[in-house]
PDB file of C-alpha atoms and ligand atoms in Angstrom:
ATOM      1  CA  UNK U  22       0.000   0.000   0.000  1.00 44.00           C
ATOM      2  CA  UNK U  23       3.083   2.648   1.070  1.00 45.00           C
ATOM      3  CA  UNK U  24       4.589   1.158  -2.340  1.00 46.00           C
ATOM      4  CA  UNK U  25       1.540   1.653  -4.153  1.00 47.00           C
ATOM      5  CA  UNK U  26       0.404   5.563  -2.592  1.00 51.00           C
ATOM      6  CA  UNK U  27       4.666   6.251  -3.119  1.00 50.00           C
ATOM      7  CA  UNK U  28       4.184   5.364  -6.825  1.00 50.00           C
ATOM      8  CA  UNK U  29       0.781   7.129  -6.942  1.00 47.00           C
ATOM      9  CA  UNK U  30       2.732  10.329  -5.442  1.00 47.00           C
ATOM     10  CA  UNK U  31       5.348   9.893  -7.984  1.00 47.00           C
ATOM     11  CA  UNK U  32       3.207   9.383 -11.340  1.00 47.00           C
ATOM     12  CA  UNK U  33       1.126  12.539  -9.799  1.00 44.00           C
ATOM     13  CA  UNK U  34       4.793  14.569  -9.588  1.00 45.00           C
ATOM     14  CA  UNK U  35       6.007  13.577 -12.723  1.00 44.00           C
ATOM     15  CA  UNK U  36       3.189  14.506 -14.370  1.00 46.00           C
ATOM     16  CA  UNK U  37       3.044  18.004 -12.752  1.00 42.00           C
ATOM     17  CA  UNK U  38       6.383  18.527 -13.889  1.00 43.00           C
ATOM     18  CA  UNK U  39       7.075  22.163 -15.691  1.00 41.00           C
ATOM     19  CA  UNK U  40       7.616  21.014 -19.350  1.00 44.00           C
ATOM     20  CA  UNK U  41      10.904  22.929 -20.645  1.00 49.00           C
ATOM     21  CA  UNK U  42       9.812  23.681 -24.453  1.00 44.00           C
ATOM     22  CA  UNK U  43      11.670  21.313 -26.376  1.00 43.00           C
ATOM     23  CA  UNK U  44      12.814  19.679 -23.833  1.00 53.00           C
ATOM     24  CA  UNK U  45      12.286  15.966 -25.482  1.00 68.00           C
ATOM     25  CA  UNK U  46      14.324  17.733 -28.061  1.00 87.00           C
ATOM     26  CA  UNK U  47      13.940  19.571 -31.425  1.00 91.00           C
ATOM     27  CA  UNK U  48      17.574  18.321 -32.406  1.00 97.00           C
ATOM     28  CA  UNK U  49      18.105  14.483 -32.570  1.00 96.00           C
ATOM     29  CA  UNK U  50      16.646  13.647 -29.258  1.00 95.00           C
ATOM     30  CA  UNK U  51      18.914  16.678 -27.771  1.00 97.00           C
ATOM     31  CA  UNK U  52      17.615  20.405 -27.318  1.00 96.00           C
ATOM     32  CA  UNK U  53      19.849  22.175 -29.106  1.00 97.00           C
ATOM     33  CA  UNK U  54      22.522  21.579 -31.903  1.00 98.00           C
ATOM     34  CA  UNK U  55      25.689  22.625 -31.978  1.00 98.00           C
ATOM     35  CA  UNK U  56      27.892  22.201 -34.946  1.00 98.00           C
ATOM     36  CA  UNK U  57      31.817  23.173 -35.470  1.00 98.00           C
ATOM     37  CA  UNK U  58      33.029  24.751 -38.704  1.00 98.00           C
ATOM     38  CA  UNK U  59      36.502  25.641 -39.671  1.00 98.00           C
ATOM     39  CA  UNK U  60      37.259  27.273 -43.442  1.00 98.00           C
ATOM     40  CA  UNK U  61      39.768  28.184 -46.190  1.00 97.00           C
ATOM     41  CA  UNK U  62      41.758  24.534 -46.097  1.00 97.00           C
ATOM     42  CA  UNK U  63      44.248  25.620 -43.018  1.00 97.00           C
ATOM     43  CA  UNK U  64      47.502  22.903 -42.180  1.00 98.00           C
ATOM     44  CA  UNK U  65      46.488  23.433 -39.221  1.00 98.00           C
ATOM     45  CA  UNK U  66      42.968  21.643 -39.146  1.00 98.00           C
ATOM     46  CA  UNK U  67      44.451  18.768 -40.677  1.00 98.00           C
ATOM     47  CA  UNK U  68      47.549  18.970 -37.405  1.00 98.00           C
ATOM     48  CA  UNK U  69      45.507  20.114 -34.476  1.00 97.00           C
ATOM     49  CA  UNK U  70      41.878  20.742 -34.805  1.00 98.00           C
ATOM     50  CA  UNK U  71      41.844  17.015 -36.240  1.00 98.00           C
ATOM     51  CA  UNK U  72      43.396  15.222 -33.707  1.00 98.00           C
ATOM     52  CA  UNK U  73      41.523  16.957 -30.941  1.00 98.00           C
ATOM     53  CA  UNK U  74      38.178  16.285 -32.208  1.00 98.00           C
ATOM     54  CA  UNK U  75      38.845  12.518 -33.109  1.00 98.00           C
ATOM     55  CA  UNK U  76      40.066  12.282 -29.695  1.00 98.00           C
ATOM     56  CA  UNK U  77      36.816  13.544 -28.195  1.00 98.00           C
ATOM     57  CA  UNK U  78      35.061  11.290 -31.109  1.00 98.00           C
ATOM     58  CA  UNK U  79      33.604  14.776 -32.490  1.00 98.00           C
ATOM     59  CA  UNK U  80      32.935  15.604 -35.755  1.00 98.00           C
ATOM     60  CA  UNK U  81      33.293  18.947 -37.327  1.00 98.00           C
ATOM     61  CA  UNK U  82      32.664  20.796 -41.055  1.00 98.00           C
ATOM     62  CA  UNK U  83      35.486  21.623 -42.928  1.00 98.00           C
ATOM     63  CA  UNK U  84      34.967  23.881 -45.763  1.00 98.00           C
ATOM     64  CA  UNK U  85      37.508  23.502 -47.979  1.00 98.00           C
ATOM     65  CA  UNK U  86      39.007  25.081 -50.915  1.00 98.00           C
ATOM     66  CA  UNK U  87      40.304  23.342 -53.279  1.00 97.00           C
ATOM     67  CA  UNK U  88      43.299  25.756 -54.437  1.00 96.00           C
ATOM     68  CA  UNK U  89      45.173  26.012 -51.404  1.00 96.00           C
ATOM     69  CA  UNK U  90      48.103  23.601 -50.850  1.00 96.00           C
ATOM     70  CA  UNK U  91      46.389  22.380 -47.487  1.00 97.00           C
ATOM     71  CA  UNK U  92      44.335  20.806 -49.692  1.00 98.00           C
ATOM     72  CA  UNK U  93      45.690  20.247 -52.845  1.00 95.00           C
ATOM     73  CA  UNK U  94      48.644  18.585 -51.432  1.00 97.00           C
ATOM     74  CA  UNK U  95      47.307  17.081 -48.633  1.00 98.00           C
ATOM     75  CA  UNK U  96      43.742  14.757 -49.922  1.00 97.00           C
ATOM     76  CA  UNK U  97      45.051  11.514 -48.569  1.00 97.00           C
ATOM     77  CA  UNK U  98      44.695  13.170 -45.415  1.00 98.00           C
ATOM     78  CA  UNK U  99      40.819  14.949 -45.984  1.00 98.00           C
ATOM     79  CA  UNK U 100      39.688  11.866 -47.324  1.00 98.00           C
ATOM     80  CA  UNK U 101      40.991   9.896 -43.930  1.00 98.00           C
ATOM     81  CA  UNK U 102      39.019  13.174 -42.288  1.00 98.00           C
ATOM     82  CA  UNK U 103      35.964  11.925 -44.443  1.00 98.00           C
ATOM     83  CA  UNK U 104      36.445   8.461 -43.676  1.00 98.00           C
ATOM     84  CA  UNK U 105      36.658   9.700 -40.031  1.00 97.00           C
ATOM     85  CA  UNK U 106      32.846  10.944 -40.308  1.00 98.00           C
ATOM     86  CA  UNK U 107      33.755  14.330 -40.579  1.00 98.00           C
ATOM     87  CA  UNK U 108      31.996  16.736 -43.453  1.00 98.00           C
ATOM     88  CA  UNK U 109      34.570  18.042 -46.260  1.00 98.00           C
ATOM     89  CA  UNK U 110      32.410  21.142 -47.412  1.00 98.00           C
ATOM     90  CA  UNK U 111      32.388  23.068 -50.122  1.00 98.00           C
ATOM     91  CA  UNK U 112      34.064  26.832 -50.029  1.00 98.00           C
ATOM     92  CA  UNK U 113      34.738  27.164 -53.693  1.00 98.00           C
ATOM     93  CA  UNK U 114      37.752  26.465 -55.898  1.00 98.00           C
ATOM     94  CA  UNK U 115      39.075  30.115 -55.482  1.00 98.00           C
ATOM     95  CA  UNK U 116      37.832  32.095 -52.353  1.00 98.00           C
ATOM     96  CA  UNK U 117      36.430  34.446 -54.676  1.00 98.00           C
ATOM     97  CA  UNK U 118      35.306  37.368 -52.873  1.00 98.00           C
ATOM     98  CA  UNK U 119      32.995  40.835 -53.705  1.00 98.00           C
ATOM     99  CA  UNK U 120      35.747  43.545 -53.422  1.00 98.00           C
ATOM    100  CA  UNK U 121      33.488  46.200 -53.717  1.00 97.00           C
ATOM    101  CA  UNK U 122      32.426  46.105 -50.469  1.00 97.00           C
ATOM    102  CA  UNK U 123      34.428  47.935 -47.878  1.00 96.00           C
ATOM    103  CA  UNK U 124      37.682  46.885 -46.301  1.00 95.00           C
ATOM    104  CA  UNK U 125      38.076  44.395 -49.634  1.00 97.00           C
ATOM    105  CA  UNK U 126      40.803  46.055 -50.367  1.00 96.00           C
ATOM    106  CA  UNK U 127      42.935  42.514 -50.626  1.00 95.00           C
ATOM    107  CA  UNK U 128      40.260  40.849 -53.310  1.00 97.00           C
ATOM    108  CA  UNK U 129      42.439  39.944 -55.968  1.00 96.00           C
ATOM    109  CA  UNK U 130      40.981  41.453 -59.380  1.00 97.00           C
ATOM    110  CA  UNK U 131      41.503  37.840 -60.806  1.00 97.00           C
ATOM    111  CA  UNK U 132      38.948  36.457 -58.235  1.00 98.00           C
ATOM    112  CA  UNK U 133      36.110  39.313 -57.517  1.00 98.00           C
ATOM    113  CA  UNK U 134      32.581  38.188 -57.010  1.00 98.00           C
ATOM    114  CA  UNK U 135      31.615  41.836 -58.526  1.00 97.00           C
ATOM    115  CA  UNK U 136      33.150  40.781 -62.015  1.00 98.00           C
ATOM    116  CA  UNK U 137      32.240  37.057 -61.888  1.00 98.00           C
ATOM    117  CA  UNK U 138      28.955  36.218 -63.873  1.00 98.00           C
ATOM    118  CA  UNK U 139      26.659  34.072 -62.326  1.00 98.00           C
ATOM    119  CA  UNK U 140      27.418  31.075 -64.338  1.00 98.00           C
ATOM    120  CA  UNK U 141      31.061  31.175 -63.893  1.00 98.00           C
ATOM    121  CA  UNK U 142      30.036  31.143 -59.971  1.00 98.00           C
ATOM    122  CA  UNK U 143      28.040  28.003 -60.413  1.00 98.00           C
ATOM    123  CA  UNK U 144      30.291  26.020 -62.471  1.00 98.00           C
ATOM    124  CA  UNK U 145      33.455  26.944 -60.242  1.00 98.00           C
ATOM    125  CA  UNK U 146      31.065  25.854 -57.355  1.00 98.00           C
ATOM    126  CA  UNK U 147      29.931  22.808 -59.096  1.00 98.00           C
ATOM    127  CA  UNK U 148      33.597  21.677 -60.384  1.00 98.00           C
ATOM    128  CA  UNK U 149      34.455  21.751 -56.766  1.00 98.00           C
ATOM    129  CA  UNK U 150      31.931  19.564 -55.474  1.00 98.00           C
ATOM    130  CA  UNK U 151      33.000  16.854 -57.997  1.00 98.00           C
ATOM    131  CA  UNK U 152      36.462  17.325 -56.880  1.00 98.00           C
ATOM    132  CA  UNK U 153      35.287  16.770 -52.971  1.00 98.00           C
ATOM    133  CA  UNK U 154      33.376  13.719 -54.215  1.00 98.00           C
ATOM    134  CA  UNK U 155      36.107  12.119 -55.668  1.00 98.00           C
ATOM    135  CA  UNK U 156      38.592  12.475 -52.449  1.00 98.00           C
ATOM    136  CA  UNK U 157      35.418  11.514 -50.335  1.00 98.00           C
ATOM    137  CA  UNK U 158      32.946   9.535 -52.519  1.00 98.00           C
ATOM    138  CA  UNK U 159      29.716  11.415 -51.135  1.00 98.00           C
ATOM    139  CA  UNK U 160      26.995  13.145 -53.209  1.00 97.00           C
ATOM    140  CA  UNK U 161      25.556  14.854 -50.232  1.00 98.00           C
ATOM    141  CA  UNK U 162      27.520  18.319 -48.486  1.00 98.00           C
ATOM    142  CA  UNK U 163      27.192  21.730 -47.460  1.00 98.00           C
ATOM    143  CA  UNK U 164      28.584  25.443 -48.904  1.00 98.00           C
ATOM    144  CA  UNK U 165      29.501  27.821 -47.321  1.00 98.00           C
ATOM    145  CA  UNK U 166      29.689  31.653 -48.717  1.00 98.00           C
ATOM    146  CA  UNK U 167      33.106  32.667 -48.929  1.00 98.00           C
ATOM    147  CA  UNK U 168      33.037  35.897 -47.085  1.00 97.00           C
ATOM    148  CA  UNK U 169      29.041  35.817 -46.714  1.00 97.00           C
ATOM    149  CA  UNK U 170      29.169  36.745 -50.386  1.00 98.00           C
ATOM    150  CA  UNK U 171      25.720  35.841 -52.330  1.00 98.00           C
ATOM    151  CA  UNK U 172      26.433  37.580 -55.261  1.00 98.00           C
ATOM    152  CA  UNK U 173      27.944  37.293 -58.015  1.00 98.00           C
ATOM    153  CA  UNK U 174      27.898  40.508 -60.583  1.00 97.00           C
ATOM    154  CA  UNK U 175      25.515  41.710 -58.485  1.00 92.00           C
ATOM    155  CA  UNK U 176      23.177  38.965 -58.626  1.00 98.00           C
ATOM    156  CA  UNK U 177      22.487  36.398 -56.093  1.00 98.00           C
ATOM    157  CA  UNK U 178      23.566  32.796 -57.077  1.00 98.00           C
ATOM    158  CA  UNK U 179      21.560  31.437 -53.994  1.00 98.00           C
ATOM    159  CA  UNK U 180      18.730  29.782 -56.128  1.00 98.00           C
ATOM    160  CA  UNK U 181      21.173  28.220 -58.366  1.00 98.00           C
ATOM    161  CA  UNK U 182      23.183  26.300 -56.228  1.00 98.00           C
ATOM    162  CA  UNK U 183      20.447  25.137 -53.784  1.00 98.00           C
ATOM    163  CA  UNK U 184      19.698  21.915 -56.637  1.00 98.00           C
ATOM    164  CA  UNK U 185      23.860  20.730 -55.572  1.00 98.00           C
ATOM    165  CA  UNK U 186      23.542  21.042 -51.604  1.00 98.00           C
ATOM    166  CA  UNK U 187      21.773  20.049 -48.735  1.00 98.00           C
ATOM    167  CA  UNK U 188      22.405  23.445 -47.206  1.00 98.00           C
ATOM    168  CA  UNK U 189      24.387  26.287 -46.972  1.00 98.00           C
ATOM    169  CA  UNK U 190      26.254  28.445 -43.923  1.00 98.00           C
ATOM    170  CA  UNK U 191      26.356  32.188 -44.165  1.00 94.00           C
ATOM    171  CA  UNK U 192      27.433  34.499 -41.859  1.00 90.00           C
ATOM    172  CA  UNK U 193      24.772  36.335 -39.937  1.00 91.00           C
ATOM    173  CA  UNK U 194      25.645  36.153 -36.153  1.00 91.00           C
ATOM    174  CA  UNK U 195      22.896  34.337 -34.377  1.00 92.00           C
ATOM    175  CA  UNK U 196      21.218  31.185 -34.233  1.00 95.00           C
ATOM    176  CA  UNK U 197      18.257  29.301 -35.099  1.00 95.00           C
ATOM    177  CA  UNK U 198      15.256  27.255 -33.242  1.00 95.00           C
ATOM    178  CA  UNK U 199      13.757  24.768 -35.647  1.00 95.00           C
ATOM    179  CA  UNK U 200      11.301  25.880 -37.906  1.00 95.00           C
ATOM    180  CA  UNK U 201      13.249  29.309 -38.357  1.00 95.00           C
ATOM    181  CA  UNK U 202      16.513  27.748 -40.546  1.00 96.00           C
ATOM    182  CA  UNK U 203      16.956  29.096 -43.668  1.00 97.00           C
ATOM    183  CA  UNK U 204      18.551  26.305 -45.385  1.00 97.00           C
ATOM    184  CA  UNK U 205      20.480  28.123 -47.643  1.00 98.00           C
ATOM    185  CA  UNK U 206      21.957  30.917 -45.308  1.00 97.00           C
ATOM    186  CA  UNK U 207      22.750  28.877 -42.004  1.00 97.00           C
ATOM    187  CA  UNK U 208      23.500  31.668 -39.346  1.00 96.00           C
ATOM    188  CA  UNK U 209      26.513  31.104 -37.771  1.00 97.00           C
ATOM    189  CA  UNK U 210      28.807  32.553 -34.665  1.00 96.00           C
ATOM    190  CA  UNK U 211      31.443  34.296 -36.256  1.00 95.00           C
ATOM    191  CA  UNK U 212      34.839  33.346 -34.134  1.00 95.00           C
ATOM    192  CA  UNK U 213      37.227  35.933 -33.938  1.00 95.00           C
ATOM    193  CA  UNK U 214      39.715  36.422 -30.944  1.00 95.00           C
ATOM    194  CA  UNK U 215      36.765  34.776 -28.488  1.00 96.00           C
ATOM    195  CA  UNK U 216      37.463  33.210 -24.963  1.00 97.00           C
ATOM    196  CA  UNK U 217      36.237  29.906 -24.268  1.00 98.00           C
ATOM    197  CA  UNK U 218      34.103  31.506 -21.788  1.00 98.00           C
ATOM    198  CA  UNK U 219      32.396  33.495 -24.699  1.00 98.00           C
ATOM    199  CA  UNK U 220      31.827  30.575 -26.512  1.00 98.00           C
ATOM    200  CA  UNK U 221      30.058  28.398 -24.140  1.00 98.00           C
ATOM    201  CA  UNK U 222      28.014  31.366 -22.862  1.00 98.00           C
ATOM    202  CA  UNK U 223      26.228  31.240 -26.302  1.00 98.00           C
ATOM    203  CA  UNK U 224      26.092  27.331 -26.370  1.00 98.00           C
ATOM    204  CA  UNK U 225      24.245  27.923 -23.382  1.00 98.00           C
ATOM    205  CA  UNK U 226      21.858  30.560 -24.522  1.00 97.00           C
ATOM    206  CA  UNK U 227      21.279  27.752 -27.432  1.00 97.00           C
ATOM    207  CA  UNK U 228      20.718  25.435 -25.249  1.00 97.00           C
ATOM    208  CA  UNK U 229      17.872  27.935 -23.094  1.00 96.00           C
ATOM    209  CA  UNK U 230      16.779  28.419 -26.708  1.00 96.00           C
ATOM    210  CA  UNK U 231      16.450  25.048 -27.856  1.00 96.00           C
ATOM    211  CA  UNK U 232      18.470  26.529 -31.029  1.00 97.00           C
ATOM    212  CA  UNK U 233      20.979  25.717 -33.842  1.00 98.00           C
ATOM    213  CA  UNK U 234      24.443  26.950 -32.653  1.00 98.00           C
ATOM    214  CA  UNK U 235      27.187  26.965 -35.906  1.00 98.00           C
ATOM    215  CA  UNK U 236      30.833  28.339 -34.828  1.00 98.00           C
ATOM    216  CA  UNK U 237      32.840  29.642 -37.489  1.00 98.00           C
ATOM    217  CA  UNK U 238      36.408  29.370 -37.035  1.00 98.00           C
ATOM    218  CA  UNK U 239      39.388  30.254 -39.507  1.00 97.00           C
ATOM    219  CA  UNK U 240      42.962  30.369 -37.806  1.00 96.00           C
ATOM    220  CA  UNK U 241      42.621  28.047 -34.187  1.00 97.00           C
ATOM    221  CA  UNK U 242      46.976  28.703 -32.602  1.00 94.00           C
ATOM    222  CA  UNK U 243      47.565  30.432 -36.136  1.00 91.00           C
ATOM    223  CA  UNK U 244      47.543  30.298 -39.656  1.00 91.00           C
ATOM    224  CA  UNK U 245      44.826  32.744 -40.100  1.00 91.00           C
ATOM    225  CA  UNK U 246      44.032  36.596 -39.281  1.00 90.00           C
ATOM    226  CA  UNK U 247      40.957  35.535 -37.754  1.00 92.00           C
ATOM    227  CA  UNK U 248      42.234  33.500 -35.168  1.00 95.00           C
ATOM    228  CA  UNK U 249      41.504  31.802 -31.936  1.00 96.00           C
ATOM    229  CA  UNK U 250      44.142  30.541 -29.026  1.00 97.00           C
ATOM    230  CA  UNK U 251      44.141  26.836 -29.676  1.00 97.00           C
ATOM    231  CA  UNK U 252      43.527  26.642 -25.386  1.00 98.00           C
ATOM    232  CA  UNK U 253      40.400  28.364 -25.750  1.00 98.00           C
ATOM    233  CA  UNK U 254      39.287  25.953 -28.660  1.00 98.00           C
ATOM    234  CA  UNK U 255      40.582  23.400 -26.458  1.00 98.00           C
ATOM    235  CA  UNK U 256      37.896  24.450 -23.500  1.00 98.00           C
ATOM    236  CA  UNK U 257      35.370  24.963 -25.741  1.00 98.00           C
ATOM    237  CA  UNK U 258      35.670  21.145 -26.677  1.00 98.00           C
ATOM    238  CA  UNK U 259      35.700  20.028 -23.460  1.00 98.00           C
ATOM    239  CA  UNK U 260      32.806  22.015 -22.612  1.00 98.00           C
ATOM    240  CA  UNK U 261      30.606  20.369 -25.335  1.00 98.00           C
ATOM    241  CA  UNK U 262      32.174  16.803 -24.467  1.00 98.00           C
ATOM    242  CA  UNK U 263      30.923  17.187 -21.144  1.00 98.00           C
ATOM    243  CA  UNK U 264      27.737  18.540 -22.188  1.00 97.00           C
ATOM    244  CA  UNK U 265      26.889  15.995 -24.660  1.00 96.00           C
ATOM    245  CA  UNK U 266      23.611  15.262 -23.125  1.00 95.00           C
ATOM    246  CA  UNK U 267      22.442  18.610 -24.131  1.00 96.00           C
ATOM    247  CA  UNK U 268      24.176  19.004 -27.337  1.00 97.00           C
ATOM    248  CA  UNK U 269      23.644  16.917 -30.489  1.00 98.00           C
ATOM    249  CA  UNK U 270      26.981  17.752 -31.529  1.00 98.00           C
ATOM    250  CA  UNK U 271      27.258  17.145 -35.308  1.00 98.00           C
ATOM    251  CA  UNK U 272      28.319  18.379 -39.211  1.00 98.00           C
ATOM    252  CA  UNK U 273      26.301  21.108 -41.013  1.00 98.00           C
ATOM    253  CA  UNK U 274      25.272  18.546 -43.432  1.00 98.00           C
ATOM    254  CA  UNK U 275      23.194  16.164 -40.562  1.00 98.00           C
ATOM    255  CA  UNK U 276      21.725  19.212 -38.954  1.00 98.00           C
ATOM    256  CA  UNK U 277      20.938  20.529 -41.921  1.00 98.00           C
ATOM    257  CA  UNK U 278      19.667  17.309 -43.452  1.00 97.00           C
ATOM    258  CA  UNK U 279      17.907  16.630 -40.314  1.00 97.00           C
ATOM    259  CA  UNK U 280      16.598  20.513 -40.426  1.00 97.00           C
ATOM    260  CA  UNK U 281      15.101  20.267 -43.904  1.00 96.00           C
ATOM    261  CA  UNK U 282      12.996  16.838 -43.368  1.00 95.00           C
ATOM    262  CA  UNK U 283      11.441  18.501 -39.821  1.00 94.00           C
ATOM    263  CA  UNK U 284      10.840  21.688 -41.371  1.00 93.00           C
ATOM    264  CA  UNK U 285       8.687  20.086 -44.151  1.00 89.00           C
ATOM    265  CA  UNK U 286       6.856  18.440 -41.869  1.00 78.00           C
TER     266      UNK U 286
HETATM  267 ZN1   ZN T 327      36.541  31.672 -46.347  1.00 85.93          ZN
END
């Protein structure tokens, strides 16, 4: 009878329970997502970021270019990242960039979005993908806009290259609940000279959210003007190891896969 009016008391408490929104989880079971970019082919995602992600069994997005000698002479070692279940995106053969727009001053004249033509946009964008599929063997990855760029000659490209991905990152600085991601320009935490403390605050604002979280690094201990001190990348892995309970910690192309088939629901 105690057993029974105990369990009685129990069932009643449970069910009383203030229901966190999302709680049973908008993201994979978990309620938020958090998901760990890192652009422009850099040595040293291949030599550190690697390592300490496959050590935490992490995966992370890498969007590549293909011109850089990080990639170009090193595919042996993205396609063991690939094998390793981590994305290779795409960031276009060339970095082209629209050097119009102020503080462009380094846009090479050979490579500026505000001379390209649409089509030579797509079919750079498109020769890179087959280039990632044959050092990974996948049909299915993300782009990201190199420099937020959308345009090409002034005119977006965004409808055009939607048919060859599952999504795409761009740059504005904030994050998404489910229901609110625009497929095809991903917000995303820019990462610039942040402290792991920084970092986590807003994986934790994601998590009161029940949100889509995307950090986008460049340089982590170098390599890169827009860098981060490898320790505080270091903490911020950690962090989300510890956390993994609240976290679905994953590539841009599952959440965004995983995004698209909720969303059209
Ligand atoms: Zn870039």
């Amino acid at each position: 009878m105690i057993f029974l009016r105990s369990g009685l008391y129990l069932l009643l408490a449970t069910l009383c329970l203030p229901v966190f929104a999302g709680e049973n989880g908008d993201w994979n079971g978990k309620r938020a997502a958090v998901v760990l970019t890192y652009d422009d082919s850099l040595n040293i995602h291949l030599d550190k970021v690697l390592p300490a992600l496959d050590q935490r069994e992490m995966k992370g997005t890498f969007y590549l270019t293909v011109n850089p000698t990080a990639f170009s002479s090193r595919m042996l070692e993205w396609r063991e990242a690939a094998k390793n279940g981590h994305e290779l995106g795409n960031h276009t053969l060339f970095h082209p960039c629209d050097g119009k727009k102020p503080n462009r001053e380094w846009v090479s004249p050979d490579y500026d979005l505000s001379t390209y033509s649409v089509k030579r946009m797509v079919e750079e964008i498109t020769l890179t993908n087959r280039i990632l599929e044959s050092v990974d063997g996948l049909e299915e990855r993300t782009y990201a806009y190199t420099c937020g760029d959308t345009e090409a000659g002034q005119a977006s490209f965004i409808k055009h290259i939607e048919p060859l991905f599952v999504g795409a990152r761009g740059v504005a600085n904030s994050m998404s609940k489910m229901g609110e991601v625009n497929l095809y320009n991903i917000n995303a935490f820019f990462i610039f000279n942040h402290t792991a403390a920084q970092m986590i605050a807003e994986a934790e604002r994601a998590y009161q959210e029940g949100a889509l979280l995307v950090y986008l690094f460049h340089g982590v201990g170098g390599e890169h003007n827009l860098n981060i001190a490898e320790k505080e990348h270091t903490a911020l892995l950690d962090y989300l190891k510890k956390n993994e309970d609240k976290y679905w910690i994953t590539t841009m192309v599952e959440a965004a896969r995983y995004a698209k088939k909720k969303q059209e629901n």
